[in-house]
mmCIF file of C-alpha atoms and ligand atoms in Angstrom:
data_model
loop_
_atom_site.group_PDB
_atom_site.id
_atom_site.type_symbol
_atom_site.label_atom_id
_atom_site.label_comp_id
_atom_site.label_asym_id
_atom_site.label_seq_id
_atom_site.Cartn_x
_atom_site.Cartn_y
_atom_site.Cartn_z
ATOM 1 C CA UNK P 35 -0.154 0.438 -0.400
ATOM 2 C CA UNK P 36 1.471 3.363 -1.053
ATOM 3 C CA UNK P 37 0.646 6.126 1.514
ATOM 4 C CA UNK P 38 -0.647 9.807 1.024
ATOM 5 C CA UNK P 39 0.943 11.927 3.301
ATOM 6 C CA UNK P 40 -1.322 12.790 6.739
ATOM 7 C CA UNK P 41 -2.428 16.540 7.231
ATOM 8 C CA UNK P 42 -2.876 18.407 10.307
ATOM 9 C CA UNK P 43 -6.872 17.433 10.748
ATOM 10 C CA UNK P 44 -8.783 19.650 8.626
ATOM 11 C CA UNK P 45 -11.641 20.057 6.063
ATOM 12 C CA UNK P 46 -10.661 21.460 3.187
ATOM 13 C CA UNK P 47 -13.580 22.590 0.328
ATOM 14 C CA UNK P 48 -11.994 21.506 -2.361
ATOM 15 C CA UNK P 49 -12.552 24.006 -5.436
ATOM 16 C CA UNK P 50 -12.670 22.494 -8.241
ATOM 17 C CA UNK P 51 -13.340 24.404 -11.239
ATOM 18 C CA UNK P 52 -16.672 23.440 -12.561
ATOM 19 C CA UNK P 53 -17.426 23.917 -9.228
ATOM 20 C CA UNK P 54 -19.734 21.006 -10.141
ATOM 21 C CA UNK P 55 -19.801 17.873 -10.546
ATOM 22 C CA UNK P 56 -19.730 17.151 -14.084
ATOM 23 C CA UNK P 57 -21.713 16.073 -16.946
ATOM 24 C CA UNK P 58 -21.657 12.417 -16.899
ATOM 25 C CA UNK P 59 -19.221 12.356 -14.678
ATOM 26 C CA UNK P 60 -18.895 9.235 -12.439
ATOM 27 C CA UNK P 61 -19.383 10.129 -9.109
ATOM 28 C CA UNK P 62 -16.564 7.781 -7.411
ATOM 29 C CA UNK P 63 -14.185 9.397 -10.529
ATOM 30 C CA UNK P 64 -15.487 12.636 -8.845
ATOM 31 C CA UNK P 65 -14.916 11.712 -5.399
ATOM 32 C CA UNK P 66 -11.341 11.207 -5.828
ATOM 33 C CA UNK P 67 -10.932 14.596 -7.694
ATOM 34 C CA UNK P 68 -12.281 15.824 -4.313
ATOM 35 C CA UNK P 69 -10.142 13.860 -2.337
ATOM 36 C CA UNK P 70 -7.037 14.314 -4.145
ATOM 37 C CA UNK P 71 -7.004 18.092 -4.123
ATOM 38 C CA UNK P 72 -7.971 18.148 -0.620
ATOM 39 C CA UNK P 73 -5.185 15.783 0.038
ATOM 40 C CA UNK P 74 -3.654 15.288 2.562
ATOM 41 C CA UNK P 75 -6.793 16.964 5.037
ATOM 42 C CA UNK P 76 -10.547 15.372 4.278
ATOM 43 C CA UNK P 77 -13.793 16.441 2.610
ATOM 44 C CA UNK P 78 -16.843 16.633 4.843
ATOM 45 C CA UNK P 79 -19.554 14.562 3.893
ATOM 46 C CA UNK P 80 -21.855 16.991 3.425
ATOM 47 C CA UNK P 81 -19.884 18.960 0.586
ATOM 48 C CA UNK P 82 -19.116 15.567 -1.297
ATOM 49 C CA UNK P 83 -23.260 14.735 -0.828
ATOM 50 C CA UNK P 84 -24.186 18.395 -1.725
ATOM 51 C CA UNK P 85 -21.860 18.592 -5.474
ATOM 52 C CA UNK P 86 -23.249 14.660 -5.799
ATOM 53 C CA UNK P 87 -26.476 15.345 -5.559
ATOM 54 C CA UNK P 88 -26.957 12.709 -3.214
ATOM 55 C CA UNK P 89 -27.690 11.846 0.881
ATOM 56 C CA UNK P 90 -24.500 11.207 3.263
ATOM 57 C CA UNK P 91 -25.420 7.719 2.981
ATOM 58 C CA UNK P 92 -25.220 7.669 -1.143
ATOM 59 C CA UNK P 93 -21.483 9.194 -0.857
ATOM 60 C CA UNK P 94 -20.996 6.713 1.961
ATOM 61 C CA UNK P 95 -22.042 3.814 -0.775
ATOM 62 C CA UNK P 96 -19.801 5.009 -2.942
ATOM 63 C CA UNK P 97 -16.522 5.190 -0.456
ATOM 64 C CA UNK P 98 -17.297 2.354 0.487
ATOM 65 C CA UNK P 99 -17.221 0.815 -2.850
ATOM 66 C CA UNK P 100 -13.850 2.986 -3.587
ATOM 67 C CA UNK P 101 -12.567 0.825 -0.627
ATOM 68 C CA UNK P 102 -13.291 -2.567 -1.117
ATOM 69 C CA UNK P 103 -11.314 -1.709 -4.916
ATOM 70 C CA UNK P 104 -8.703 -1.454 -3.122
ATOM 71 C CA UNK P 105 -8.602 2.358 -1.275
ATOM 72 C CA UNK P 106 -7.782 3.019 1.642
ATOM 73 C CA UNK P 107 -10.081 6.166 2.975
ATOM 74 C CA UNK P 108 -10.224 7.547 5.670
ATOM 75 C CA UNK P 109 -13.375 8.619 7.625
ATOM 76 C CA UNK P 110 -13.652 11.044 10.886
ATOM 77 C CA UNK P 111 -16.871 12.029 12.567
ATOM 78 C CA UNK P 112 -16.736 16.114 12.024
ATOM 79 C CA UNK P 113 -13.991 16.282 8.937
ATOM 80 C CA UNK P 114 -15.118 13.399 6.968
ATOM 81 C CA UNK P 115 -13.020 11.410 4.405
ATOM 82 C CA UNK P 116 -9.619 11.418 3.511
ATOM 83 C CA UNK P 117 -7.455 9.173 1.308
ATOM 84 C CA UNK P 118 -4.821 8.263 2.808
ATOM 85 C CA UNK P 119 -3.258 5.240 0.534
ATOM 86 C CA UNK P 120 -3.353 3.130 -2.292
ATOM 87 C CA UNK P 121 -3.230 -0.727 -3.553
ATOM 88 C CA UNK P 122 -0.259 -1.548 -5.599
ATOM 89 C CA UNK P 123 -2.987 -2.583 -8.892
ATOM 90 C CA UNK P 124 -4.381 0.413 -10.861
ATOM 91 C CA UNK P 125 -7.540 1.050 -9.427
ATOM 92 C CA UNK P 126 -9.380 2.900 -12.816
ATOM 93 C CA UNK P 127 -11.250 5.518 -11.155
ATOM 94 C CA UNK P 128 -8.278 7.046 -9.258
ATOM 95 C CA UNK P 129 -6.319 6.363 -12.439
ATOM 96 C CA UNK P 130 -9.070 8.348 -14.374
ATOM 97 C CA UNK P 131 -9.004 11.017 -11.462
ATOM 98 C CA UNK P 132 -5.444 11.692 -11.518
ATOM 99 C CA UNK P 133 -5.439 12.127 -15.192
ATOM 100 C CA UNK P 134 -8.250 14.785 -14.774
ATOM 101 C CA UNK P 135 -5.656 16.522 -12.022
ATOM 102 C CA UNK P 136 -3.239 16.600 -15.112
ATOM 103 C CA UNK P 137 -5.540 17.994 -17.139
ATOM 104 C CA UNK P 138 -4.529 14.981 -19.538
ATOM 105 C CA UNK P 139 -8.070 14.036 -21.592
ATOM 106 C CA UNK P 140 -6.551 10.861 -23.045
ATOM 107 C CA UNK P 141 -8.760 7.871 -22.606
ATOM 108 C CA UNK P 142 -7.370 4.418 -21.029
ATOM 109 C CA UNK P 143 -7.995 1.064 -21.449
ATOM 110 C CA UNK P 144 -6.977 -0.682 -17.569
ATOM 111 C CA UNK P 145 -6.884 -4.873 -18.065
ATOM 112 C CA UNK P 146 -5.958 -7.030 -15.556
ATOM 113 C CA UNK P 147 -4.094 -9.448 -17.598
ATOM 114 C CA UNK P 148 -2.583 -9.724 -21.104
ATOM 115 C CA UNK P 149 -0.483 -10.716 -23.631
ATOM 116 C CA UNK P 150 1.480 -7.694 -24.107
ATOM 117 C CA UNK P 151 -0.324 -3.831 -23.864
ATOM 118 C CA UNK P 152 1.624 -3.391 -27.147
ATOM 119 C CA UNK P 153 -0.038 -6.360 -28.782
ATOM 120 C CA UNK P 154 -3.740 -4.907 -26.970
ATOM 121 C CA UNK P 155 -2.694 -1.007 -28.145
ATOM 122 C CA UNK P 156 -2.706 -2.670 -32.213
ATOM 123 C CA UNK P 157 -5.468 -4.442 -31.575
ATOM 124 C CA UNK P 158 -7.456 -0.869 -30.928
ATOM 125 C CA UNK P 159 -5.681 0.736 -33.289
ATOM 126 C CA UNK P 160 -6.725 -1.661 -35.931
ATOM 127 C CA UNK P 161 -10.455 -1.749 -35.302
ATOM 128 C CA UNK P 162 -10.132 1.670 -35.382
ATOM 129 C CA UNK P 163 -10.012 2.979 -32.028
ATOM 130 C CA UNK P 164 -9.798 7.180 -31.796
ATOM 131 C CA UNK P 165 -5.942 7.786 -30.381
ATOM 132 C CA UNK P 166 -4.838 8.745 -28.613
ATOM 133 C CA UNK P 167 -4.898 6.311 -26.218
ATOM 134 C CA UNK P 168 -3.535 4.028 -23.514
ATOM 135 C CA UNK P 169 -3.222 0.329 -22.614
ATOM 136 C CA UNK P 170 -2.338 -0.486 -19.302
ATOM 137 C CA UNK P 171 -2.583 -3.667 -17.511
ATOM 138 C CA UNK P 172 -1.688 -5.588 -14.206
ATOM 139 C CA UNK P 173 0.110 -8.375 -15.854
ATOM 140 C CA UNK P 174 1.458 -9.381 -19.504
ATOM 141 C CA UNK P 175 1.900 -13.102 -20.325
ATOM 142 C CA UNK P 176 3.926 -12.194 -23.117
ATOM 143 C CA UNK P 177 5.596 -8.525 -22.831
ATOM 144 C CA UNK P 178 7.634 -7.927 -25.598
ATOM 145 C CA UNK P 179 10.930 -6.174 -25.904
ATOM 146 C CA UNK P 180 13.747 -4.655 -28.329
ATOM 147 C CA UNK P 181 15.051 -7.531 -30.012
ATOM 148 C CA UNK P 182 12.199 -10.176 -29.677
ATOM 149 C CA UNK P 183 13.279 -10.058 -25.569
ATOM 150 C CA UNK P 184 10.861 -10.627 -23.328
ATOM 151 C CA UNK P 185 10.175 -7.820 -20.829
ATOM 152 C CA UNK P 186 9.553 -10.161 -17.173
ATOM 153 C CA UNK P 187 5.708 -8.792 -16.582
ATOM 154 C CA UNK P 188 4.447 -10.052 -13.242
ATOM 155 C CA UNK P 189 1.055 -8.884 -11.191
ATOM 156 C CA UNK P 190 1.619 -5.675 -8.935
ATOM 157 C CA UNK P 191 3.687 -3.160 -8.536
ATOM 158 C CA UNK P 192 5.277 -1.698 -11.465
ATOM 159 C CA UNK P 193 3.884 -0.434 -14.841
ATOM 160 C CA UNK P 194 3.191 -2.185 -17.741
ATOM 161 C CA UNK P 195 1.724 1.038 -20.246
ATOM 162 C CA UNK P 196 1.175 1.621 -24.085
ATOM 163 C CA UNK P 197 0.126 4.312 -25.654
ATOM 164 C CA UNK P 198 -1.118 4.821 -29.340
ATOM 165 C CA UNK P 199 -0.910 7.734 -31.331
ATOM 166 C CA UNK P 200 -2.121 7.991 -34.865
ATOM 167 C CA UNK P 201 0.636 11.070 -35.800
ATOM 168 C CA UNK P 202 0.126 11.031 -39.947
ATOM 169 C CA UNK P 203 3.267 12.870 -39.812
ATOM 170 C CA UNK P 204 6.789 11.952 -41.846
ATOM 171 C CA UNK P 205 9.178 9.601 -40.543
ATOM 172 C CA UNK P 206 12.632 11.521 -40.663
ATOM 173 C CA UNK P 207 10.021 13.287 -37.885
ATOM 174 C CA UNK P 208 9.722 10.462 -35.680
ATOM 175 C CA UNK P 209 13.090 8.715 -35.860
ATOM 176 C CA UNK P 210 14.077 10.319 -32.206
ATOM 177 C CA UNK P 211 10.727 9.623 -31.043
ATOM 178 C CA UNK P 212 11.944 7.076 -28.504
ATOM 179 C CA UNK P 213 15.406 8.352 -27.480
ATOM 180 C CA UNK P 214 12.821 11.793 -27.087
ATOM 181 C CA UNK P 215 10.368 10.005 -24.715
ATOM 182 C CA UNK P 216 13.664 8.095 -22.969
ATOM 183 C CA UNK P 217 14.914 11.758 -21.898
ATOM 184 C CA UNK P 218 11.574 12.967 -20.650
ATOM 185 C CA UNK P 219 11.106 9.958 -18.813
ATOM 186 C CA UNK P 220 14.007 9.594 -17.442
ATOM 187 C CA UNK P 221 14.260 14.025 -16.088
ATOM 188 C CA UNK P 222 10.493 12.879 -14.790
ATOM 189 C CA UNK P 223 11.109 10.247 -12.342
ATOM 190 C CA UNK P 224 14.891 12.177 -11.347
ATOM 191 C CA UNK P 225 12.625 15.261 -10.188
ATOM 192 C CA UNK P 226 10.085 12.978 -8.322
ATOM 193 C CA UNK P 227 11.856 10.571 -7.030
ATOM 194 C CA UNK P 228 15.544 12.930 -6.122
ATOM 195 C CA UNK P 229 17.389 9.849 -7.384
ATOM 196 C CA UNK P 230 20.219 11.187 -9.313
ATOM 197 C CA UNK P 231 22.084 8.295 -10.682
ATOM 198 C CA UNK P 232 19.119 7.104 -13.276
ATOM 199 C CA UNK P 233 20.219 8.198 -17.191
ATOM 200 C CA UNK P 234 19.272 6.572 -20.614
ATOM 201 C CA UNK P 235 20.774 4.030 -22.191
ATOM 202 C CA UNK P 236 20.646 4.590 -26.232
ATOM 203 C CA UNK P 237 18.439 3.701 -26.852
ATOM 204 C CA UNK P 238 14.995 2.578 -24.824
ATOM 205 C CA UNK P 239 16.889 1.887 -21.647
ATOM 206 C CA UNK P 240 16.263 3.330 -18.319
ATOM 207 C CA UNK P 241 18.905 2.863 -15.661
ATOM 208 C CA UNK P 242 19.547 3.532 -12.597
ATOM 209 C CA UNK P 243 23.003 2.726 -10.821
ATOM 210 C CA UNK P 244 23.641 0.669 -13.577
ATOM 211 C CA UNK P 245 20.894 -1.336 -13.331
ATOM 212 C CA UNK P 246 18.016 -1.349 -15.722
ATOM 213 C CA UNK P 247 14.855 0.005 -14.723
ATOM 214 C CA UNK P 248 13.163 0.080 -17.440
ATOM 215 C CA UNK P 249 12.615 -0.134 -21.043
ATOM 216 C CA UNK P 250 10.740 1.044 -23.959
ATOM 217 C CA UNK P 251 9.468 -0.479 -27.656
ATOM 218 C CA UNK P 252 7.899 1.757 -30.054
ATOM 219 C CA UNK P 253 6.728 0.241 -32.817
ATOM 220 C CA UNK P 254 5.164 2.170 -36.072
ATOM 221 C CA UNK P 255 2.565 1.426 -39.217
ATOM 222 C CA UNK P 256 4.278 3.533 -41.802
ATOM 223 C CA UNK P 257 2.702 4.026 -44.942
ATOM 224 C CA UNK P 258 4.842 5.873 -47.746
ATOM 225 C CA UNK P 259 7.045 7.503 -45.234
ATOM 226 C CA UNK P 260 3.941 8.780 -43.226
ATOM 227 C CA UNK P 261 3.850 7.208 -39.745
ATOM 228 C CA UNK P 262 0.348 6.125 -39.678
ATOM 229 C CA UNK P 263 0.064 4.903 -36.393
ATOM 230 C CA UNK P 264 2.082 4.083 -33.372
ATOM 231 C CA UNK P 265 2.283 2.456 -30.260
ATOM 232 C CA UNK P 266 5.109 3.333 -27.679
ATOM 233 C CA UNK P 267 5.394 0.943 -24.688
ATOM 234 C CA UNK P 268 6.855 1.432 -21.346
ATOM 235 C CA UNK P 269 7.426 -1.030 -18.799
ATOM 236 C CA UNK P 270 8.942 0.220 -15.464
ATOM 237 C CA UNK P 271 9.596 -1.168 -12.425
ATOM 238 C CA UNK P 272 8.076 0.008 -10.060
ATOM 239 C CA UNK P 273 7.446 -1.186 -6.259
ATOM 240 C CA UNK P 274 9.109 -4.766 -7.134
ATOM 241 C CA UNK P 275 11.719 -6.005 -4.642
ATOM 242 C CA UNK P 276 14.645 -7.439 -5.976
ATOM 243 C CA UNK P 277 13.813 -10.619 -4.146
ATOM 244 C CA UNK P 278 10.846 -10.316 -7.079
ATOM 245 C CA UNK P 279 12.489 -10.460 -9.649
ATOM 246 C CA UNK P 280 13.784 -14.122 -10.991
ATOM 247 C CA UNK P 281 17.539 -14.942 -10.721
ATOM 248 C CA UNK P 282 18.780 -14.804 -14.214
ATOM 249 C CA UNK P 283 17.679 -10.914 -13.808
ATOM 250 C CA UNK P 284 18.648 -10.494 -10.390
ATOM 251 C CA UNK P 285 21.605 -8.636 -10.601
ATOM 252 C CA UNK P 286 20.838 -6.421 -13.501
ATOM 253 C CA UNK P 287 17.091 -5.019 -12.509
ATOM 254 C CA UNK P 288 16.090 -2.502 -10.137
ATOM 255 C CA UNK P 289 12.607 -1.000 -9.661
ATOM 256 C CA UNK P 290 12.311 2.514 -7.514
ATOM 257 C CA UNK P 291 11.496 1.078 -4.633
ATOM 258 C CA UNK P 292 14.665 -1.149 -4.470
ATOM 259 C CA UNK P 293 17.030 2.190 -5.383
ATOM 260 C CA UNK P 294 15.172 5.016 -3.244
ATOM 261 C CA UNK P 295 13.401 3.116 -0.526
ATOM 262 C CA UNK P 296 10.273 4.121 -0.644
ATOM 263 C CA UNK P 297 6.980 3.039 -2.548
ATOM 264 C CA UNK P 298 5.959 4.895 -4.656
ATOM 265 C CA UNK P 299 1.638 5.616 -5.871
ATOM 266 C CA UNK P 300 1.290 3.780 -9.088
ATOM 267 C CA UNK P 301 -2.241 5.897 -10.981
ATOM 268 C CA UNK P 302 0.053 9.784 -10.416
ATOM 269 C CA UNK P 303 2.866 7.636 -11.411
ATOM 270 C CA UNK P 304 0.953 6.453 -14.629
ATOM 271 C CA UNK P 305 -0.843 9.343 -15.098
ATOM 272 C CA UNK P 306 1.775 11.783 -15.245
ATOM 273 C CA UNK P 307 3.920 9.721 -17.191
ATOM 274 C CA UNK P 308 1.321 9.260 -19.995
ATOM 275 C CA UNK P 309 1.147 13.175 -20.186
ATOM 276 C CA UNK P 310 4.690 13.078 -20.130
ATOM 277 C CA UNK P 311 4.501 11.024 -23.398
ATOM 278 C CA UNK P 312 1.801 13.526 -24.665
ATOM 279 C CA UNK P 313 3.264 16.013 -24.595
ATOM 280 C CA UNK P 314 7.237 14.940 -25.502
ATOM 281 C CA UNK P 315 5.446 13.308 -28.724
ATOM 282 C CA UNK P 316 4.386 16.473 -29.585
ATOM 283 C CA UNK P 317 7.553 18.690 -28.749
ATOM 284 C CA UNK P 318 10.143 16.244 -31.232
ATOM 285 C CA UNK P 319 8.462 17.664 -34.020
ATOM 286 C CA UNK P 320 8.853 20.894 -33.116
ATOM 287 C CA UNK P 321 11.109 23.761 -34.270
ATOM 288 C CA UNK P 322 15.029 22.868 -33.725
ATOM 289 C CA UNK P 323 14.091 19.451 -32.130
ATOM 290 C CA UNK P 324 17.212 17.549 -33.274
ATOM 291 C CA UNK P 325 19.753 20.494 -31.572
ATOM 292 C CA UNK P 326 17.785 20.646 -28.767
ATOM 293 C CA UNK P 327 17.954 16.450 -28.487
ATOM 294 C CA UNK P 328 21.420 16.743 -29.121
ATOM 295 C CA UNK P 329 21.645 19.047 -25.717
ATOM 296 C CA UNK P 330 19.777 16.837 -23.682
ATOM 297 C CA UNK P 331 20.942 13.499 -24.342
ATOM 298 C CA UNK P 332 24.116 14.811 -22.717
ATOM 299 C CA UNK P 333 22.996 15.287 -19.743
ATOM 300 C CA UNK P 334 20.919 11.828 -19.915
ATOM 301 C CA UNK P 335 23.460 9.595 -21.127
ATOM 302 C CA UNK P 336 24.588 6.399 -19.671
ATOM 303 C CA UNK P 337 26.988 5.166 -22.440
ATOM 304 C CA UNK P 338 29.033 8.771 -22.816
ATOM 305 C CA UNK P 339 32.731 7.898 -23.125
ATOM 306 C CA UNK P 340 31.827 3.772 -21.877
ATOM 307 C CA UNK P 341 33.764 0.982 -23.717
ATOM 308 C CA UNK P 342 31.467 -1.062 -25.669
ATOM 309 C CA UNK P 343 30.411 -3.570 -27.990
ATOM 310 C CA UNK P 344 27.720 -3.562 -30.034
ATOM 311 C CA UNK P 345 26.559 -6.127 -31.992
ATOM 312 C CA UNK P 346 24.087 -5.361 -35.124
ATOM 313 C CA UNK P 347 23.461 -7.735 -37.169
ATOM 314 C CA UNK P 348 26.698 -10.145 -38.177
ATOM 315 C CA UNK P 349 28.019 -7.229 -37.215
ATOM 316 C CA UNK P 350 30.211 -6.540 -33.663
ATOM 317 C CA UNK P 351 32.531 -3.708 -33.060
ATOM 318 C CA UNK P 352 33.931 -2.232 -30.161
ATOM 319 C CA UNK P 353 34.808 1.301 -29.098
ATOM 320 C CA UNK P 354 34.034 4.245 -26.838
ATOM 321 C CA UNK P 355 30.457 5.242 -26.665
ATOM 322 C CA UNK P 356 30.492 9.385 -28.254
ATOM 323 C CA UNK P 357 26.820 10.485 -27.770
ATOM 324 C CA UNK P 358 24.173 10.398 -30.728
ATOM 325 C CA UNK P 359 24.126 12.119 -34.398
ATOM 326 C CA UNK P 360 21.669 14.405 -35.290
ATOM 327 C CA UNK P 361 19.340 11.074 -36.686
ATOM 328 C CA UNK P 362 19.434 9.556 -33.264
ATOM 329 C CA UNK P 363 22.114 6.983 -33.836
ATOM 330 C CA UNK P 364 24.844 6.522 -31.516
ATOM 331 C CA UNK P 365 27.795 7.606 -32.454
ATOM 332 C CA UNK P 366 31.566 5.336 -31.367
ATOM 333 C CA UNK P 367 35.215 6.224 -31.277
ATOM 334 C CA UNK P 368 36.303 2.654 -32.764
ATOM 335 C CA UNK P 369 40.234 1.410 -30.896
ATOM 336 C CA UNK P 370 41.751 2.375 -34.689
ATOM 337 C CA UNK P 371 40.768 6.252 -33.967
ATOM 338 C CA UNK P 372 37.845 6.261 -36.864
ATOM 339 C CA UNK P 373 34.675 7.109 -35.485
ATOM 340 C CA UNK P 374 31.635 4.961 -36.532
ATOM 341 C CA UNK P 375 27.413 5.546 -36.042
ATOM 342 C CA UNK P 376 25.332 2.803 -34.854
ATOM 343 C CA UNK P 377 21.738 2.670 -35.706
ATOM 344 C CA UNK P 378 20.509 -0.491 -34.366
ATOM 345 C CA UNK P 379 22.014 -3.438 -32.360
ATOM 346 C CA UNK P 380 22.813 -4.499 -29.022
ATOM 347 C CA UNK P 381 25.140 -3.073 -26.547
ATOM 348 C CA UNK P 382 27.024 -4.079 -23.660
ATOM 349 C CA UNK P 383 29.422 -2.663 -21.352
ATOM 350 C CA UNK P 384 32.929 -3.930 -21.581
ATOM 351 C CA UNK P 385 34.839 -3.730 -18.278
HETATM 352 C C1 LIG R 793 13.200 -3.398 -23.937
HETATM 353 O O1 LIG R 793 14.299 -3.322 -22.450
HETATM 354 O O2 LIG R 793 13.713 -4.054 -25.046
HETATM 355 C C2 LIG R 793 11.781 -2.853 -23.998
HETATM 356 C C3 LIG R 793 10.727 -3.190 -22.939
HETATM 357 C C4 LIG R 793 9.675 -2.467 -23.188
HETATM 358 C C5 LIG R 793 8.422 -3.400 -21.987
HETATM 359 C C6 LIG R 793 7.247 -2.522 -22.284
HETATM 360 S S1 LIG R 793 5.947 -3.204 -20.801
HETATM 361 C C7 LIG R 793 4.064 -2.168 -21.687
HETATM 362 C C8 LIG R 793 4.615 -2.206 -23.433
HETATM 363 N N1 LIG R 793 3.865 -3.340 -23.457
HETATM 364 C C9 LIG R 793 5.251 -4.983 -24.372
HETATM 365 O O3 LIG R 793 5.205 -5.929 -24.041
HETATM 366 N N2 LIG R 793 6.233 -4.062 -24.094
HETATM 367 C C10 LIG R 793 6.270 -2.611 -23.936
#
């Protein structure tokens, strides 16, 4: 259970912009938006009853339903309700409330279990679902990574998130999409958690203390050099303990909990990551995007100056990593003094 901060025992009257419940707004989501705005304080049952145009018993029934879904909502006789904690599994109304708090209008599909959220997003796109939208799942049976790898996706505590877009832009404008997302997500996580040693390993790994914290997988459908639809998948180890990882991943993986000692609130993380991804997908189309990318990559580049081996198809070469070029390729200084740029491949560190 990840906790919400405890305040002094004060009642706060949330001033949601609309003042009233939005037309057709789910009452559970409205209650949670009020509790989030009031956090760490309480919201009176009277206030909720008035806004929702129902009795206090009716409000209590909604609170009870949210509790049964796993949320910890404290009740105090004279003060009302307070959001105290959330479980390690996403709950739809709380994610919706957080997205609204972040002013992010993105429909989402939250699944108990799926093969892969990227595959689910592709199926929804193929059915004509309007984009953007997000797909999240409590667990994945066939979570996949780059180069045919699998992504370990057990139930509880981690994020498996895919965001589907229909960008209709030239491929060249989106060629650095994953690098942009890596920088934005890395910076956001660094700011949120205060973990300093959080960097991006070209092209798609989030690294913390030299271990893998998360991975990104972008898959696109291209037609005549135009990106028609695309799915950006993010797997992030949030609250898993090192002992929860299979033995073959234990030495090379980490989580936000393992790195910081704190249990993180999945709903806030998911909502803010969705926001970050949507904002970044516009930013990477902006003027001078390539110049900005080169500058920002320097701050987040895990490989910078390290001795590495790149395995690309049947070819293997070694050298020192030297940042990226404007096309997003990994620059290497080879042992023979020449420069080389890798556009694809598996990168490993040499000691
Ligand atoms: C990698 O490290 O190679 C990328 C891993 C990407 C994993 C995420 S989890 C959510 C989404 N669904 C998938 O099947 N893969 C991505």
